[in-house]
Short mmCIF file of N, CA and C in Angstrom, two decimals:
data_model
loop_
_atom_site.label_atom_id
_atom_site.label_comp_id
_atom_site.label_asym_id
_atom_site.label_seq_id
_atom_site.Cartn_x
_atom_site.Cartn_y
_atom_site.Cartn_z
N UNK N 256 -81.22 -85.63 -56.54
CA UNK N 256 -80.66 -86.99 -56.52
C UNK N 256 -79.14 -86.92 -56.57
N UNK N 257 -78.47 -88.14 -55.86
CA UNK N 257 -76.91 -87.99 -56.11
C UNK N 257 -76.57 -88.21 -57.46
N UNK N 258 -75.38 -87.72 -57.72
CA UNK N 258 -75.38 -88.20 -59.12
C UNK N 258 -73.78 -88.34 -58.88
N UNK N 259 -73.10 -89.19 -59.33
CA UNK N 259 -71.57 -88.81 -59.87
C UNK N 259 -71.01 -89.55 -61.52
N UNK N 260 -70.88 -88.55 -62.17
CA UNK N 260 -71.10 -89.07 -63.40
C UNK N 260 -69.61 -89.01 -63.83
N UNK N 261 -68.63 -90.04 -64.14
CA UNK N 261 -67.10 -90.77 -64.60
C UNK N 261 -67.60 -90.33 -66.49
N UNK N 262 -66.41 -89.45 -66.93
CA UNK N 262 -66.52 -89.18 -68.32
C UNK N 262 -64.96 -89.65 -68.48
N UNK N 263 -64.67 -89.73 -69.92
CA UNK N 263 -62.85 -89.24 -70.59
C UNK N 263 -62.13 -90.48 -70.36
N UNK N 264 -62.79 -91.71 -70.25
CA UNK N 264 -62.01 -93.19 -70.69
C UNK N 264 -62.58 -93.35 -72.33
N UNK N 265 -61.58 -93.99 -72.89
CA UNK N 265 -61.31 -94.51 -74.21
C UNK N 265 -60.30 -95.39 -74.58
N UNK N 266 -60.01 -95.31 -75.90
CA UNK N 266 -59.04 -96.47 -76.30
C UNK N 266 -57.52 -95.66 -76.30
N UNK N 267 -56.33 -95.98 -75.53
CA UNK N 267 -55.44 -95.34 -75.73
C UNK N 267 -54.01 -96.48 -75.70
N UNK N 268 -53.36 -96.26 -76.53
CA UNK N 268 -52.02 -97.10 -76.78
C UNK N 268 -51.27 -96.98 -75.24
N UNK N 269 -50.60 -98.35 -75.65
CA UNK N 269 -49.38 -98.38 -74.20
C UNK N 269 -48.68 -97.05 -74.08
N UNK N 270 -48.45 -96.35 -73.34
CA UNK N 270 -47.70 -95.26 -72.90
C UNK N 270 -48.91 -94.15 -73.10
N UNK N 271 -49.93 -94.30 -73.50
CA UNK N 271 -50.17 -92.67 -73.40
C UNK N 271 -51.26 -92.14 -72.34
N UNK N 272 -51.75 -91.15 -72.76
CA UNK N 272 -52.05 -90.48 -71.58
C UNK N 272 -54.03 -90.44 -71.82
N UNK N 273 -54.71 -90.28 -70.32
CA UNK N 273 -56.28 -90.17 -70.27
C UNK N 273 -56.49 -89.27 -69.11
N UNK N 274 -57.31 -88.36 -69.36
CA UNK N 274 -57.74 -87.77 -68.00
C UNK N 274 -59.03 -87.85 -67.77
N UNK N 275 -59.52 -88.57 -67.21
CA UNK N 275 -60.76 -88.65 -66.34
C UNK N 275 -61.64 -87.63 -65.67
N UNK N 276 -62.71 -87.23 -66.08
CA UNK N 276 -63.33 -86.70 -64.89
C UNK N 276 -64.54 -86.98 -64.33
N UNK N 277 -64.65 -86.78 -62.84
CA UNK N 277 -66.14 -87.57 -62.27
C UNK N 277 -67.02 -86.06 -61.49
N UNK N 278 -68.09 -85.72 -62.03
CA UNK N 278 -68.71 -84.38 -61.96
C UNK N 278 -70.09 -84.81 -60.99
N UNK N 279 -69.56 -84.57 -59.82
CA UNK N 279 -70.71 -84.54 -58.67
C UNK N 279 -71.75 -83.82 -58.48
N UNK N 280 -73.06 -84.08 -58.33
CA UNK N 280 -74.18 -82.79 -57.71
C UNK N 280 -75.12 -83.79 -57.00
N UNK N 281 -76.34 -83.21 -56.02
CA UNK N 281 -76.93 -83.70 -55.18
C UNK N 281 -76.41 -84.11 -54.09
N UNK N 282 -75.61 -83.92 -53.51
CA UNK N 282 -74.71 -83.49 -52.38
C UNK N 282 -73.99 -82.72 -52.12
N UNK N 283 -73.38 -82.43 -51.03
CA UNK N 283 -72.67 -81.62 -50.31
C UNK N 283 -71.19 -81.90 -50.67
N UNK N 284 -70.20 -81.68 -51.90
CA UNK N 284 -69.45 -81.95 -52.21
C UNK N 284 -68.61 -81.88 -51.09
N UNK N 285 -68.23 -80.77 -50.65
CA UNK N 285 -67.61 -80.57 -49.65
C UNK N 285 -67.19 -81.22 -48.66
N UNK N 286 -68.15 -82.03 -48.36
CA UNK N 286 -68.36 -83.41 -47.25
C UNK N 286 -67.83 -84.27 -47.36
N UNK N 287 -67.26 -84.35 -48.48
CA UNK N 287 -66.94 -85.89 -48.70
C UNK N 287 -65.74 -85.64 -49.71
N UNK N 288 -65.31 -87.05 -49.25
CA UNK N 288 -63.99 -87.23 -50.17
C UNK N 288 -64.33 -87.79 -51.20
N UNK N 289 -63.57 -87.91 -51.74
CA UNK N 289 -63.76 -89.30 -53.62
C UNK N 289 -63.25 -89.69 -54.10
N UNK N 290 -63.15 -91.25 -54.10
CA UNK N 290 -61.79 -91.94 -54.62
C UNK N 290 -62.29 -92.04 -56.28
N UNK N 291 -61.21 -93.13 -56.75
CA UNK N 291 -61.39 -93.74 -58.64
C UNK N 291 -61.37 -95.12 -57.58
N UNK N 292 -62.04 -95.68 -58.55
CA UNK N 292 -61.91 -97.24 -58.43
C UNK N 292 -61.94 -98.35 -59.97
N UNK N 293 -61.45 -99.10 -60.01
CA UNK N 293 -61.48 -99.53 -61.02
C UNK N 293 -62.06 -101.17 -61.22
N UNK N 294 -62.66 -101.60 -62.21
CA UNK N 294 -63.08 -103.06 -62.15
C UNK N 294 -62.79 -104.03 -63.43
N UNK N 295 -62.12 -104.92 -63.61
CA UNK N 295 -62.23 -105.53 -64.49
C UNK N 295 -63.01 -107.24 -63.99
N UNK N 296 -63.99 -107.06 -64.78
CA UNK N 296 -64.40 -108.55 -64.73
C UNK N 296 -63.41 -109.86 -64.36
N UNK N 297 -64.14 -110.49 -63.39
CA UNK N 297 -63.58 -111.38 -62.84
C UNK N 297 -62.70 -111.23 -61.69
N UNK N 298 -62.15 -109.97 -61.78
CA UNK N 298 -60.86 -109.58 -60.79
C UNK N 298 -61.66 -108.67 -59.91
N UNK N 299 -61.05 -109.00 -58.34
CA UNK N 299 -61.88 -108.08 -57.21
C UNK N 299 -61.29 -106.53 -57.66
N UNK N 300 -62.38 -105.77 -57.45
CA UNK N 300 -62.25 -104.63 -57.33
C UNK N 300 -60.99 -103.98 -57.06
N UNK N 301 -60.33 -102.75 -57.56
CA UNK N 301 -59.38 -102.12 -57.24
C UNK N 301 -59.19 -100.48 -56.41
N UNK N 302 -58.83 -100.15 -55.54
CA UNK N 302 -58.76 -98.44 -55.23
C UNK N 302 -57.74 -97.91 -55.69
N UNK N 303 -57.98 -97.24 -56.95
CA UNK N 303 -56.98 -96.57 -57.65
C UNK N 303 -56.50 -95.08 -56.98
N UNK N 304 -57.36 -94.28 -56.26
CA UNK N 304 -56.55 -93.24 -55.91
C UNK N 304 -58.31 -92.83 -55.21
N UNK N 305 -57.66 -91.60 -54.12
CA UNK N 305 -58.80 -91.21 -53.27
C UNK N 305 -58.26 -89.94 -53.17
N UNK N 306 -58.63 -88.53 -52.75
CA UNK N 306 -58.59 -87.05 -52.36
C UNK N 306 -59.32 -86.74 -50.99
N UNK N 307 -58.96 -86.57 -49.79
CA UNK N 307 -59.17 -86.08 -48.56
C UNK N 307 -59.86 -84.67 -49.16
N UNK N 308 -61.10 -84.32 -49.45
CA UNK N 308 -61.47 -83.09 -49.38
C UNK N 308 -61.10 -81.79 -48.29
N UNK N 309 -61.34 -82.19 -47.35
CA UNK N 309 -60.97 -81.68 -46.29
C UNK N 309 -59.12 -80.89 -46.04
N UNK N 310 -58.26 -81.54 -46.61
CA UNK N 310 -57.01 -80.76 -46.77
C UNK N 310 -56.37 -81.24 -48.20
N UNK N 311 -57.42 -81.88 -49.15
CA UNK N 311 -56.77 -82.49 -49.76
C UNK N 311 -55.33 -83.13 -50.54
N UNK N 312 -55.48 -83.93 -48.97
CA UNK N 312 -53.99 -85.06 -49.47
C UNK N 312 -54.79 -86.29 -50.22
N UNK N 313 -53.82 -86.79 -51.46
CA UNK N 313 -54.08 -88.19 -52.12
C UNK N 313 -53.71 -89.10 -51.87
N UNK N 314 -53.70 -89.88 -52.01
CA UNK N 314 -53.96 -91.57 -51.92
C UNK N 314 -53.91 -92.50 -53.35
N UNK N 315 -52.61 -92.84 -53.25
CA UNK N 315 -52.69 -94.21 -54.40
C UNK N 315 -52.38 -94.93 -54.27
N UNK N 316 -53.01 -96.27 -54.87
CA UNK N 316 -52.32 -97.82 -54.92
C UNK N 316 -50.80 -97.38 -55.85
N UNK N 317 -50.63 -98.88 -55.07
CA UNK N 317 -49.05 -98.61 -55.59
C UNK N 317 -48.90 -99.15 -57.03
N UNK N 318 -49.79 -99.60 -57.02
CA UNK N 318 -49.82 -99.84 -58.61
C UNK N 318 -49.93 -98.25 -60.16
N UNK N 319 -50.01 -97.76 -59.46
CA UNK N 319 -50.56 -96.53 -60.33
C UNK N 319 -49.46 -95.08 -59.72
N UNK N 320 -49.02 -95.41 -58.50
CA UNK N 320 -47.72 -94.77 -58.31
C UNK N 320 -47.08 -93.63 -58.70
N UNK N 321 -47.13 -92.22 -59.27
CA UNK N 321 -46.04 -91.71 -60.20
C UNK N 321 -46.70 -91.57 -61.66
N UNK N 322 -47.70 -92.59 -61.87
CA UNK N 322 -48.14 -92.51 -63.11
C UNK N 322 -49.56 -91.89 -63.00
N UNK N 323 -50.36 -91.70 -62.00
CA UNK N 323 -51.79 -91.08 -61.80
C UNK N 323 -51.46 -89.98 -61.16
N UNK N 324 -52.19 -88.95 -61.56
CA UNK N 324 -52.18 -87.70 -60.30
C UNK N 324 -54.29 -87.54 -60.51
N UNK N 325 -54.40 -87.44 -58.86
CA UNK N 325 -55.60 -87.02 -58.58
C UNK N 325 -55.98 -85.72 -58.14
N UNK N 326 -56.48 -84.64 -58.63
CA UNK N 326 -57.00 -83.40 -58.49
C UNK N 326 -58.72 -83.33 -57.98
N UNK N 327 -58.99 -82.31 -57.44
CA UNK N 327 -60.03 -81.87 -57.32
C UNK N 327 -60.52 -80.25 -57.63
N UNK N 328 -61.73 -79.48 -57.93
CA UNK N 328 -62.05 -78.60 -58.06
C UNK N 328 -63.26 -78.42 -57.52
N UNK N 329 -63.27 -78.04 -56.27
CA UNK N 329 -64.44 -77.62 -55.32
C UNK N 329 -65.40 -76.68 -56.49
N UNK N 330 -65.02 -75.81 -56.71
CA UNK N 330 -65.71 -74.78 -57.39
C UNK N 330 -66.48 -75.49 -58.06
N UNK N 331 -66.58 -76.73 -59.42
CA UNK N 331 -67.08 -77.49 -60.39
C UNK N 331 -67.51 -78.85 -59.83
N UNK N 332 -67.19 -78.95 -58.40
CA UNK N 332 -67.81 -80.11 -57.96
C UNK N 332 -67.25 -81.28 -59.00
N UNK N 333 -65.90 -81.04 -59.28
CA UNK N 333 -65.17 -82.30 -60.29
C UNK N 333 -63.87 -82.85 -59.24
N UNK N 334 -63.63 -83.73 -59.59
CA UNK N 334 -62.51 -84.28 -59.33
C UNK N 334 -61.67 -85.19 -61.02
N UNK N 335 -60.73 -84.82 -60.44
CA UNK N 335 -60.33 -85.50 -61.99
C UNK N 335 -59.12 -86.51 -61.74
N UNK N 336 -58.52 -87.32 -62.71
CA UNK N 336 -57.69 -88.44 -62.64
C UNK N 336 -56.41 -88.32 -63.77
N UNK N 337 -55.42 -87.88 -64.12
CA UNK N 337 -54.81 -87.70 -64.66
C UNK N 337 -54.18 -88.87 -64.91
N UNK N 338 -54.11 -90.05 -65.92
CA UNK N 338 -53.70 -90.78 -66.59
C UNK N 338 -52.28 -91.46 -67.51
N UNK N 339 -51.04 -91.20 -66.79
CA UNK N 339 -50.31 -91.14 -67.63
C UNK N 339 -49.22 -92.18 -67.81
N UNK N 340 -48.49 -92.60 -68.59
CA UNK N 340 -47.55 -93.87 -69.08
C UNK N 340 -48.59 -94.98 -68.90
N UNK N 341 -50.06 -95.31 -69.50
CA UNK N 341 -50.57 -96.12 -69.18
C UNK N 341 -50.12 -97.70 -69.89
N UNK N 342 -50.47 -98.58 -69.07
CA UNK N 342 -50.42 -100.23 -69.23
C UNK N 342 -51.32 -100.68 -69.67
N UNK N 343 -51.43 -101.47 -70.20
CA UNK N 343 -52.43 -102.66 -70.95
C UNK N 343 -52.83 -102.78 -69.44
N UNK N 344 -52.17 -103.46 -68.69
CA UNK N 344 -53.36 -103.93 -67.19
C UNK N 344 -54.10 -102.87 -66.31
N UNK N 345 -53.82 -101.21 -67.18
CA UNK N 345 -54.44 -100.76 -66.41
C UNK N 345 -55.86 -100.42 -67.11
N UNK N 346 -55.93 -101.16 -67.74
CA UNK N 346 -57.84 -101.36 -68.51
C UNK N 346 -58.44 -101.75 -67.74
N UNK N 347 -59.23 -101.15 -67.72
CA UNK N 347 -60.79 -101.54 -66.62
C UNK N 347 -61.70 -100.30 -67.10
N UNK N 348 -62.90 -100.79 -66.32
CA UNK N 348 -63.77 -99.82 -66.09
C UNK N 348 -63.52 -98.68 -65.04
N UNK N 349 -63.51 -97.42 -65.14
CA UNK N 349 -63.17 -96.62 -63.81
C UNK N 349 -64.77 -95.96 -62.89
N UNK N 350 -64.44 -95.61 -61.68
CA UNK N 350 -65.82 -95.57 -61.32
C UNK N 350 -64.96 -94.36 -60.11
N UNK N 351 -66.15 -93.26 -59.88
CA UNK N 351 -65.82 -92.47 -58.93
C UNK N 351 -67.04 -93.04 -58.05
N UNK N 352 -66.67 -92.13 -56.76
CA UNK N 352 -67.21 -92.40 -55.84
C UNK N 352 -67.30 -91.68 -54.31
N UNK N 353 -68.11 -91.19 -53.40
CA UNK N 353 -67.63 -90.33 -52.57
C UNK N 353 -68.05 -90.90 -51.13
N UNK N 354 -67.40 -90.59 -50.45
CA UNK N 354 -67.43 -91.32 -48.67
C UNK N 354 -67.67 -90.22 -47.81
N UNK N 355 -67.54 -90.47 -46.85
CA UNK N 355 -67.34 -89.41 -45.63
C UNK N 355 -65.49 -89.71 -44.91
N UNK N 356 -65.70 -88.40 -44.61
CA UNK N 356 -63.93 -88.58 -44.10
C UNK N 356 -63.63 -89.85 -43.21
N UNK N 357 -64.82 -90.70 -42.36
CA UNK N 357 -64.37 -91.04 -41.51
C UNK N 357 -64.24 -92.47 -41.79
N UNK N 358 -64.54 -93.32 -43.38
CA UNK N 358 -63.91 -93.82 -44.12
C UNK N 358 -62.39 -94.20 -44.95
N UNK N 359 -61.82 -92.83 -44.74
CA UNK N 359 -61.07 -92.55 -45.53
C UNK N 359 -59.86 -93.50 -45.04
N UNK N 360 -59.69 -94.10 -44.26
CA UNK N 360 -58.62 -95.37 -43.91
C UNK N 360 -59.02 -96.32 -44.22
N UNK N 361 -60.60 -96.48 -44.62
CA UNK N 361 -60.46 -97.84 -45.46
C UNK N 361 -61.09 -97.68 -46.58
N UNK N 362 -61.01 -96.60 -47.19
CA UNK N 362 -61.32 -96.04 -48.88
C UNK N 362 -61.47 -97.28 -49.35
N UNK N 363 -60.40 -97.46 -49.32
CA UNK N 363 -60.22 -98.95 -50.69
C UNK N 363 -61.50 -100.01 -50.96
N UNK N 364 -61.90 -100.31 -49.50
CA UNK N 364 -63.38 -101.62 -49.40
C UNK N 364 -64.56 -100.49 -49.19
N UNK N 365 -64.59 -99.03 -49.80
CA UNK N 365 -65.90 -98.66 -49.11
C UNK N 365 -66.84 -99.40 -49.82
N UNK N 366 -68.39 -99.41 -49.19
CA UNK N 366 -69.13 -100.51 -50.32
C UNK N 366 -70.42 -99.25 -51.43
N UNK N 367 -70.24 -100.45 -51.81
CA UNK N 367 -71.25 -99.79 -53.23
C UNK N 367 -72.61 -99.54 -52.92
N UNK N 368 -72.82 -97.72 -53.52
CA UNK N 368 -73.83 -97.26 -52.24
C UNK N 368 -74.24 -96.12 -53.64
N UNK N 369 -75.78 -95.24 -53.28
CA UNK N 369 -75.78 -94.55 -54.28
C UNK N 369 -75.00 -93.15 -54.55
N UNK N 370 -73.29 -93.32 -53.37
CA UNK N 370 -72.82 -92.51 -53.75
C UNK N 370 -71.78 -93.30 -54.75
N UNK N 371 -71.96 -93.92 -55.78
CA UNK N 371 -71.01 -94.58 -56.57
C UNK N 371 -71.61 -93.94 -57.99
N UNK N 372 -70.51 -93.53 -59.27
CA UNK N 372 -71.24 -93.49 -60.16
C UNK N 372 -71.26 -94.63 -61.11
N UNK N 373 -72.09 -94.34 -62.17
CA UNK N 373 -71.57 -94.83 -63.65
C UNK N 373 -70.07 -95.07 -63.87
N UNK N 374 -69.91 -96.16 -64.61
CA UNK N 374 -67.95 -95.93 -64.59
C UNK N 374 -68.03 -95.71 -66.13
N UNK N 375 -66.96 -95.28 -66.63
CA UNK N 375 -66.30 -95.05 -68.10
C UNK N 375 -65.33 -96.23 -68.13
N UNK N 376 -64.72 -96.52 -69.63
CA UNK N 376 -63.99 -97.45 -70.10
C UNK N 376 -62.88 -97.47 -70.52
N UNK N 377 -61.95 -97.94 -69.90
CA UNK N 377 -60.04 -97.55 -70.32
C UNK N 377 -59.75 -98.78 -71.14
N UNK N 378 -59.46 -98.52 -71.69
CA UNK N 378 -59.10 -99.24 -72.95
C UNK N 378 -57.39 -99.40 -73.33
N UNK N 379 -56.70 -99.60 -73.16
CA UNK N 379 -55.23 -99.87 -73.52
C UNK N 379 -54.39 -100.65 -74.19
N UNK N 380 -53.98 -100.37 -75.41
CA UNK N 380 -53.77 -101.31 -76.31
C UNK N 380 -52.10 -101.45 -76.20
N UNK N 381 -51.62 -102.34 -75.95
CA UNK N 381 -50.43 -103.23 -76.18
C UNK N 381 -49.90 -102.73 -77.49
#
C-alpha cells in the first residue's frame, strides 16, 4: 500500500526552528517528486515547497522563502522540510505528498489522491 507518513510538527515559539519529515514506501520513490503542503481550516490550501526527484531542484512559495529548505534522501525514501525563523501564520497542518514529474508545473493544485499522507501539526506561538 502507499503510504506517506508527515512526522516532527509541534508547538514551537515565534522564531524557532521544526524539521519535518515525510517517510515514503509502496511506491517507486524514485518516480515521483514530493511537495509539503499545508492547511489551515477555512483557508484554501497552501504549496509550501516541492523537490524535482529527478535532478532535484526545489520549489517554494514565496511565503516561506529563505526560511524553509527542502531536502530529500533517496536512500530512506524521506524527504524532509527544514523549518526555520518560523511565524505564528505559518501554523497549519503540514501534509506530504508525491506526483509524477509531469505535474510538477502545477504542484501547487495537484489533487488529493492516495498519494497524499497523514499531515502533522505546526503549532507557533506568538
Amino acid at each position: 500500500d502507499v503510504q506517506l507518513q508527515a512526522s516532527g510538527g509541534g508547538l514551537v515559539q515565534a522564531g524557532g526552528s521544526l524539521r519535518l519529515s515525510c517517510a515514503a514506501s509502496g511506491f517507486s520513490f524514485d518516480d515521483y517528486d514530493i511537495g509539503w503542503f499545508r492547511q489551515v481550516p477555512g483557508k484554501e490550501r497552501e504549496g509550501v515547497s516541492c523537490i524535482s526527484n529527478s535532478d532535484g531542484t526545489t520549489y517554494y512559495a514565496d511565503s516561506v522563502k529563505g526560511r524553509f529548505t527542502m531536502s530529500s534522501d533517496n536512500a530512506k525514501n524521506t524527504v524532509y522540510l527544514q523549518m526555520n525563523s518560523l511565524k505564528p501564520e505559518d501554523a497549519a497542518v503540514y501534509h506530504c505528498a508525491a506526483f509524477k514529474g509531469s505535474l510538477l508545473r502545477l504542484w501547487v493544485r495537484i489533487p488529493v489522491s492516495k498519494y497524499w499522507g497523514q499531515g502533522t501539526q505546526v503549532t507557533v506561538s506568538s
